[in-house]
Every structure is written in C-alpha cells, then in structure tokens.
CSV table of C-alpha atoms in Angstrom, one decimal:
chain,number,residue,atom,x,y,z
A,7,MET,CA,74.5,105.2,139.8
A,8,GLU,CA,78.1,104.2,140.6
A,9,VAL,CA,80.1,102.4,137.9
A,10,ARG,CA,83.3,100.5,138.7
A,11,GLN,CA,86.0,101.6,136.4
A,12,ARG,CA,89.6,102.1,136.4
A,13,ALA,CA,90.7,104.7,133.6
A,14,LEU,CA,92.8,102.8,130.8
A,15,ARG,CA,92.9,106.8,129.3
A,16,PRO,CA,94.3,108.5,132.2
A,17,GLU,CA,95.0,112.4,131.3
A,18,GLY,CA,98.5,111.3,131.4
A,19,LEU,CA,97.9,109.3,128.3
A,20,ARG,CA,97.3,111.7,125.4
A,21,SER,CA,98.7,111.7,122.3
A,22,ARG,CA,100.3,113.9,119.7
A,23,PRO,CA,100.6,113.0,116.1
A,24,VAL,CA,104.0,112.0,114.8
A,25,ARG,CA,104.9,112.6,111.3
A,26,MET,CA,107.1,109.7,110.1
A,27,ASP,CA,109.7,110.2,107.0
A,28,PRO,CA,110.5,107.7,105.9
A,29,VAL,CA,108.4,105.0,107.1
A,30,PHE,CA,110.7,102.1,105.8
A,31,ASP,CA,114.0,101.3,104.5
A,32,ASP,CA,113.1,99.6,101.6
A,33,PRO,CA,109.7,100.8,100.2
A,34,ASP,CA,110.0,98.8,97.0
A,35,ALA,CA,110.1,95.6,98.9
A,36,ILE,CA,106.8,96.6,100.8
A,37,LEU,CA,105.5,97.8,97.6
A,38,ALA,CA,106.5,94.0,96.2
A,39,LEU,CA,104.8,92.6,99.5
A,40,MET,CA,101.5,94.2,98.9
A,41,ARG,CA,101.4,93.2,95.4
A,42,ARG,CA,102.0,89.5,96.4
A,43,ARG,CA,99.1,89.7,98.9
A,44,ALA,CA,96.9,90.4,96.1
A,45,PRO,CA,93.9,89.9,95.3
A,46,TYR,CA,92.1,92.2,97.8
A,47,LYS,CA,88.4,91.8,98.9
A,48,THR,CA,86.1,94.9,98.8
A,49,LEU,CA,85.4,96.4,102.5
A,50,LEU,CA,82.2,94.3,102.5
A,51,GLY,CA,84.1,91.1,101.6
A,52,PHE,CA,86.7,91.8,104.2
A,53,THR,CA,84.1,92.4,106.9
A,54,GLY,CA,82.2,89.3,105.7
A,55,HIS,CA,79.2,91.0,104.5
A,56,ASP,CA,79.4,90.3,100.9
A,57,SER,CA,76.7,87.9,101.2
A,58,VAL,CA,74.3,90.3,102.7
A,59,TYR,CA,74.8,93.3,100.5
A,60,GLY,CA,75.1,93.0,96.7
A,61,THR,CA,77.1,96.0,96.2
A,62,ALA,CA,79.8,97.9,98.0
A,63,ASP,CA,79.6,102.0,98.4
A,64,VAL,CA,83.2,102.7,97.9
A,65,PRO,CA,86.1,101.1,95.7
A,66,TRP,CA,88.2,100.2,99.0
A,67,PHE,CA,89.8,96.9,98.9
A,68,MET,CA,91.6,95.3,102.3
A,69,ASP,CA,93.6,92.6,103.6
A,70,GLN,CA,95.0,92.2,107.0
A,71,THR,CA,98.3,90.5,108.7
A,72,THR,CA,99.3,89.7,112.2
A,73,ASP,CA,102.6,87.8,111.2
A,74,GLU,CA,104.4,89.6,108.2
A,75,PRO,CA,107.7,90.8,110.2
A,76,LEU,CA,108.2,93.7,107.5
A,77,LEU,CA,104.9,95.2,108.4
A,78,MET,CA,104.6,94.1,111.9
A,79,HIS,CA,107.7,94.9,113.5
A,80,ASN,CA,109.0,98.0,111.5
A,81,PRO,CA,111.1,99.6,114.5
A,82,ARG,CA,110.1,103.1,112.9
A,83,TRP,CA,106.3,102.2,114.0
A,84,ILE,CA,107.5,101.2,117.3
A,85,GLU,CA,109.7,104.3,117.9
A,86,ALA,CA,106.7,106.6,116.6
A,87,ALA,CA,104.1,104.9,118.8
A,88,ARG,CA,106.4,105.8,121.8
A,89,GLU,CA,106.9,109.1,121.1
A,90,ALA,CA,103.2,109.8,120.2
A,91,PHE,CA,102.1,108.4,123.4
A,92,ASP,CA,104.8,108.7,125.9
A,93,ALA,CA,104.4,105.0,126.4
A,94,GLU,CA,107.0,102.6,127.4
A,95,ILE,CA,105.4,99.4,126.0
A,96,VAL,CA,104.4,99.1,122.6
A,97,ARG,CA,102.5,95.6,121.4
A,98,PRO,CA,101.8,95.3,117.8
A,99,MET,CA,98.2,94.1,117.0
A,100,ASN,CA,98.0,94.0,113.3
A,101,CYS,CA,98.5,95.8,110.0
A,102,THR,CA,95.6,96.5,107.2
A,103,LEU,CA,96.5,96.7,103.8
A,104,ASN,CA,94.4,99.1,101.8
A,105,VAL,CA,94.2,99.4,97.9
A,106,ASN,CA,91.8,102.6,96.8
A,107,ALA,CA,90.6,103.1,93.3
A,108,PRO,CA,89.7,106.7,92.5
A,109,ALA,CA,86.5,107.6,94.8
A,110,LYS,CA,84.7,110.3,96.0
A,111,SER,CA,85.9,111.8,99.7
A,112,GLY,CA,85.2,109.9,102.6
A,113,PRO,CA,83.5,111.6,105.8
A,114,PRO,CA,85.4,112.5,108.7
A,115,HIS,CA,85.1,109.5,111.2
A,116,LEU,CA,86.9,107.6,114.1
A,117,ASP,CA,88.4,104.1,113.7
A,118,LEU,CA,86.4,101.3,115.3
A,119,PRO,CA,87.4,101.3,119.1
A,120,VAL,CA,88.4,98.6,121.3
A,121,TYR,CA,87.0,98.9,125.0
A,122,ARG,CA,87.5,96.9,128.1
A,123,GLY,CA,85.7,93.7,127.5
A,124,LEU,CA,84.0,95.0,124.6
A,125,LYS,CA,84.5,95.0,121.0
A,126,LEU,CA,83.9,93.3,117.9
A,127,PRO,CA,82.3,90.7,117.5
A,128,GLU,CA,81.1,91.2,121.2
A,129,ALA,CA,79.4,94.1,120.3
A,130,PRO,CA,78.1,95.3,116.7
A,131,MET,CA,79.9,98.3,114.8
A,132,TRP,CA,77.0,100.5,115.2
A,133,LEU,CA,77.1,100.4,119.1
A,134,LEU,CA,80.9,100.7,119.4
A,135,THR,CA,80.7,103.7,116.8
A,136,ASN,CA,78.2,105.4,118.9
A,137,MET,CA,80.1,104.9,122.0
A,138,SER,CA,83.0,106.6,120.5
A,139,ARG,CA,81.1,109.7,119.2
A,140,SER,CA,79.0,109.9,122.9
A,141,ARG,CA,82.5,110.3,124.3
A,142,LEU,CA,81.1,108.6,127.9
A,143,PHE,CA,83.5,105.5,127.6
A,144,LEU,CA,86.7,107.0,127.2
A,145,PRO,CA,87.9,105.8,130.9
A,146,TRP,CA,87.3,102.1,129.1
A,147,LEU,CA,88.8,102.6,126.0
A,148,VAL,CA,92.1,100.7,125.4
A,149,PRO,CA,94.8,103.0,124.1
A,150,LEU,CA,95.7,101.9,120.4
A,151,ALA,CA,98.6,103.6,118.3
A,152,THR,CA,97.8,103.8,114.6
A,153,GLY,CA,100.3,104.0,112.1
A,154,LEU,CA,99.5,105.3,108.7
A,155,MET,CA,101.9,105.3,105.6
A,156,TRP,CA,101.0,105.7,101.9
A,157,PHE,CA,102.4,105.2,98.3
A,158,TRP,CA,100.5,108.0,96.5
A,159,ARG,CA,101.6,110.5,94.0
A,160,GLY,CA,98.2,111.4,92.2
A,161,ALA,CA,95.8,114.0,92.5
A,162,GLY,CA,94.1,114.3,95.9
A,163,GLY,CA,93.9,111.6,98.2
A,164,GLU,CA,94.9,113.6,101.3
A,165,PHE,CA,94.8,112.5,104.9
A,166,GLU,CA,93.2,115.3,107.0
A,167,TYR,CA,92.8,115.1,110.5
A,168,TRP,CA,91.9,117.3,113.6
A,169,PRO,CA,94.6,116.6,116.1
A,170,ASP,CA,93.1,119.4,118.5
A,171,GLY,CA,89.2,118.4,118.1
A,172,PRO,CA,86.8,118.9,115.7
A,173,ASP,CA,86.4,122.4,116.4
A,174,ALA,CA,89.6,123.4,115.8
A,175,PRO,CA,91.6,123.6,112.4
A,176,SER,CA,92.5,120.5,110.3
A,177,VAL,CA,95.9,119.4,109.1
A,178,CYS,CA,96.3,118.0,105.7
A,179,ALA,CA,98.9,115.3,104.5
A,180,ARG,CA,98.9,116.1,100.7
A,181,ALA,CA,100.4,114.3,97.9
A,182,PRO,CA,103.0,113.6,97.1
A,183,LEU,CA,102.8,110.8,100.2
A,184,TRP,CA,105.7,108.3,99.4
A,185,ASN,CA,107.0,106.0,102.1
A,186,VAL,CA,105.7,108.9,104.6
A,187,GLY,CA,103.3,108.8,107.2
A,188,VAL,CA,101.7,109.8,110.4
A,189,MET,CA,101.6,108.0,113.8
A,190,SER,CA,98.1,109.2,115.5
A,191,ASP,CA,95.2,108.2,118.0
A,192,ASN,CA,92.5,107.2,115.5
A,193,GLU,CA,90.0,106.0,117.8
A,194,VAL,CA,89.9,109.6,119.3
A,195,MET,CA,91.3,111.8,116.8
A,196,TRP,CA,88.6,112.6,113.6
A,197,HIS,CA,90.1,112.1,110.3
A,198,ARG,CA,89.3,111.5,106.7
A,199,VAL,CA,90.8,110.6,103.2
A,200,GLY,CA,90.1,113.4,100.3
A,201,ALA,CA,88.7,112.3,96.9
A,202,ILE,CA,91.1,110.1,95.1
A,203,GLY,CA,92.2,110.5,91.5
A,204,ALA,CA,90.6,111.8,88.3
A,205,GLU,CA,86.9,113.3,88.6
A,206,GLU,CA,86.1,111.2,85.6
A,207,ARG,CA,87.3,107.8,87.0
A,208,ARG,CA,85.8,108.3,90.2
A,209,ALA,CA,82.2,108.2,88.9
A,210,GLU,CA,82.8,105.1,87.0
A,211,LEU,CA,82.1,102.5,90.0
A,212,ALA,CA,79.6,104.9,92.1
A,213,GLY,CA,76.5,102.3,93.3
A,214,SER,CA,77.7,99.6,91.0
A,215,LEU,CA,80.8,97.7,92.4
A,216,PRO,CA,80.1,94.2,93.3
A,217,SER,CA,80.6,93.5,96.7
A,218,ARG,CA,82.2,90.1,95.9
A,219,ALA,CA,84.7,92.1,93.4
A,220,ARG,CA,88.4,91.4,94.0
A,221,MET,CA,91.3,93.9,93.1
A,222,HIS,CA,94.4,92.1,91.4
A,223,SER,CA,97.8,92.9,90.7
A,224,VAL,CA,98.6,92.6,87.0
A,225,GLY,CA,101.9,93.8,85.9
A,226,GLU,CA,102.6,97.1,87.1
A,227,GLY,CA,99.2,97.8,86.9
A,228,TRP,CA,95.9,96.6,88.7
A,229,GLU,CA,92.6,94.7,87.5
A,230,LEU,CA,89.4,94.6,89.2
A,231,ARG,CA,87.0,91.6,88.4
A,232,GLU,CA,84.2,89.4,89.7
A,233,ASP,CA,85.0,85.9,89.4
A,234,ASP,CA,86.3,85.9,85.7
A,235,ARG,CA,84.1,89.1,84.8
A,236,HIS,CA,86.7,91.9,83.9
A,237,ILE,CA,85.2,95.4,85.8
A,238,ALA,CA,87.9,97.8,85.2
A,239,SER,CA,91.6,98.3,84.8
A,240,TYR,CA,93.9,100.9,86.6
A,241,GLY,CA,97.3,102.3,85.8
A,242,ARG,CA,100.0,101.9,88.4
A,243,ASP,CA,99.7,105.5,89.3
A,244,GLU,CA,95.9,105.4,89.5
A,245,ILE,CA,95.8,103.4,92.9
A,246,ARG,CA,96.2,104.7,96.0
A,247,LEU,CA,98.1,102.4,98.5
A,248,SER,CA,98.2,102.6,102.3
A,249,LEU,CA,98.9,100.8,105.4
A,250,VAL,CA,97.4,100.9,108.7
A,251,TRP,CA,99.2,99.6,111.6
A,252,LYS,CA,98.0,99.2,115.2
A,253,ALA,CA,99.5,98.5,118.5
A,254,TYR,CA,98.5,98.5,122.1
A,255,VAL,CA,100.3,101.4,124.0
A,256,PHE,CA,100.8,101.5,127.6
A,257,LYS,CA,102.6,104.1,129.8
A,258,ASP,CA,104.2,101.4,131.9
A,259,ALA,CA,103.9,98.0,133.4
A,260,ALA,CA,101.1,99.3,135.9
A,261,HIS,CA,99.2,100.7,133.3
A,262,LEU,CA,99.3,97.3,131.3
A,263,ALA,CA,98.4,95.4,134.4
A,264,SER,CA,95.3,97.5,134.9
A,265,PHE,CA,94.3,96.7,131.2
A,266,GLU,CA,94.7,92.9,132.3
A,267,ASP,CA,92.3,93.2,135.3
A,268,LYS,CA,89.3,92.1,133.8
A,269,ALA,CA,87.2,92.9,136.7
A,270,TYR,CA,86.8,96.7,135.2
A,271,ASP,CA,85.7,95.3,131.7
A,272,LEU,CA,82.5,96.8,130.5
A,273,ASP,CA,79.2,94.8,129.8
A,274,LEU,CA,76.1,95.6,128.0
A,275,ASP,CA,74.2,96.4,131.0
A,276,THR,CA,76.8,98.9,132.0
A,277,VAL,CA,76.8,100.4,129.0
A,278,VAL,CA,73.0,101.0,129.1
A,279,ASP,CA,73.4,102.5,132.5
A,280,ILE,CA,75.9,105.1,131.4
A,281,TYR,CA,73.8,106.0,128.3
A,282,ALA,CA,70.6,106.0,130.6
A,283,GLU,CA,72.4,108.6,132.9
A,284,ASP,CA,73.5,110.6,130.8
A,285,LEU,CA,70.2,110.9,128.9
A,286,GLU,CA,68.5,111.8,132.0
A,287,LYS,CA,71.0,114.5,132.7
A,288,ARG,CA,69.9,115.8,129.0
A,289,GLY,CA,66.4,115.9,130.2
A,290,ILE,CA,65.4,113.1,127.9
A,291,ASP,CA,63.1,110.5,128.4
A,292,ALA,CA,64.7,107.0,127.3
A,293,PRO,CA,62.7,104.0,128.5
A,294,ARG,CA,65.3,101.4,129.0
A,295,PRO,CA,65.7,98.8,126.0
A,296,ARG,CA,65.3,95.2,127.2
A,297,ASP,CA,67.8,94.2,124.5
A,298,PRO,CA,70.1,97.1,123.5
A,299,LEU,CA,71.3,95.1,120.2
A,300,ALA,CA,67.9,94.5,118.8
A,301,ASP,CA,65.8,97.5,120.2
A,302,LEU,CA,65.5,99.7,117.0
A,303,GLU,CA,64.3,102.7,118.9
A,304,TRP,CA,66.7,102.8,121.4
A,305,ARG,CA,69.4,102.7,118.6
A,306,LYS,CA,67.7,105.4,116.6
A,307,LEU,CA,67.5,107.6,119.9
A,308,ILE,CA,71.2,107.2,120.8
A,309,GLU,CA,72.1,107.7,117.3
A,310,ARG,CA,70.6,111.1,117.0
A,311,VAL,CA,71.7,112.4,120.3
A,312,TYR,CA,75.2,111.4,120.0
A,313,ARG,CA,76.1,112.5,116.4
A,314,THR,CA,79.1,113.0,114.4
A,315,PRO,CA,80.1,116.7,114.9
A,316,PHE,CA,80.7,117.2,111.3
A,317,ASP,CA,77.9,117.7,108.7
C-alpha cells in the first residue's frame, strides 16, 4: 500500500522545551482578566458534554479565547515558540484559561492533535488520541507550539514532562509557579499535572461534581455553584490558575505552503489503511471496519494495541 503524503513534521522540525520567566510584564493584569472571564465551565461543559454526563471526574474549569490581545499576542509567547521549534512563522491559534480546584494527580497524556484534514469535530476524540499514541501518523501531524503558564504557590500542582520520551527521566516544574512557564510540543511530548492542594480538599468533590457546575470569582476567592446552589468555596491560594496558548509554527514559507496544500490531507479511509498495514506487520488479524467510527470491536482492538506507554 502506498499512501500519498508530504511530511509536516520533518526531522528538522523537532522542538525543545523553553522555560519562560517571566511570561507577562504585568501579571496582575492577567489575573484580573482571568477573574473577569468567570464563571468557568467544567471540562464536560466546555466540550459540550455536560448534557450527556451528570457528573465530572475532576474539578477542572475552562474557557478559551482567540481574541484577547493580552493573551494571544504576548511577544514572549512568540519569541519562545520560535526558539523552541526553530520556526520563522508563528500563527497564534487560541488560548485556554484553566481554573483548577484541589484534585488528584492527572495521568501522563498528549494534547489532542490536529492532523492534515482531520481534527475535532471531523474525527472523535478517542480516534485522534489513539492516532497520537500509535505514532503512525506523525508525518500528518500539524506542528503546534504550546505555551504553558501558571499562577500557583500551593502544595503540589507540579508540571511533569518527558522531553526525551517516556522511557527517559522526566522533568518537573514545581511550585512556586508564578508568572513562569514552558513552551513545548505537547502533541508529541508526554506530560501531566501533579495532585493539587491539600489532601483533605482533594477528596471533597471526587465523583460528585455536577457537570453543569460553574466556578465563580468572588472577592479574592472562588465559589463553585450549580445554578443558585452553593457547592464549595475556595481561598485565593487554593485555586491553581494556568494558561495554555497554542500556535501553528512553520520553519519557513515553503513549510507553510505544504500545510496549505490540501492534496495531502488525511481522510478516514487512509487512516484505516495505515492502521491495517501496521496491524498486519504485527501479525494481528483485524477485519477492516465498515464504519471505523461506529465499529466498537475495531475501536477496542486499536486501543488495546496502541496504548499509553505509562501504567
């Protein structure tokens, strides 16, 4: 089988994490902006799944912007993205605002990728995640820089990442994390957030957070509510605030032109072809799915074969 492609991720485009300190000239202005944008939705509410699932797994609240100048066009984001990817062209895409209440640690993961011609909502989250884990689709992976920045002085909440791959030692950015950050390649680099806050507070919402709840800014603290019902209150220093800035990065104009050439886009048939070829090489008998998005047995198979490298 020959699959037509032009690599968006050539060997020359391999990033290296770049630490930023400071990230913003006026961190108080960023804190004020984050409070103005409250209330924040749960992760399920943000992704539109709050009507499907009654409770959320973790007290993680989010918002996103594409037009806040302070967040989108911070020159330190741009400079660090150029350095991390050795890229001439940086095109800001969006900035996600995160408000995290005390919670258990998260698993190592990769950010949801963007592939040539294939991203949300054209493909479901589970398939895009598995495509990343398989590493079969790197030539089609759109290069994105991820700028991370934190306001956090409490217990835990470290950012742990594996810049040299999951088999190599990890690196940790630990509190105090105040107006500092890392520019990295989070669609390729495994990373996680450590447990946040005091242990007794981490257990309060476990398995019982209504997915429709919202996190409100109240005075110097924060308040969690579902409509008019009060759920929990938090002091200023109990909430971990962070930003995740995303930008397209291209080595030069020729690399950008390759990205814009839609003749090399992925489609679902090609994705299935690539999986089928690799499964055959592994000696795994896998009937071709008639509908790869609806075939539960095929999904279970690829999720079993292409797993996270972590326990």
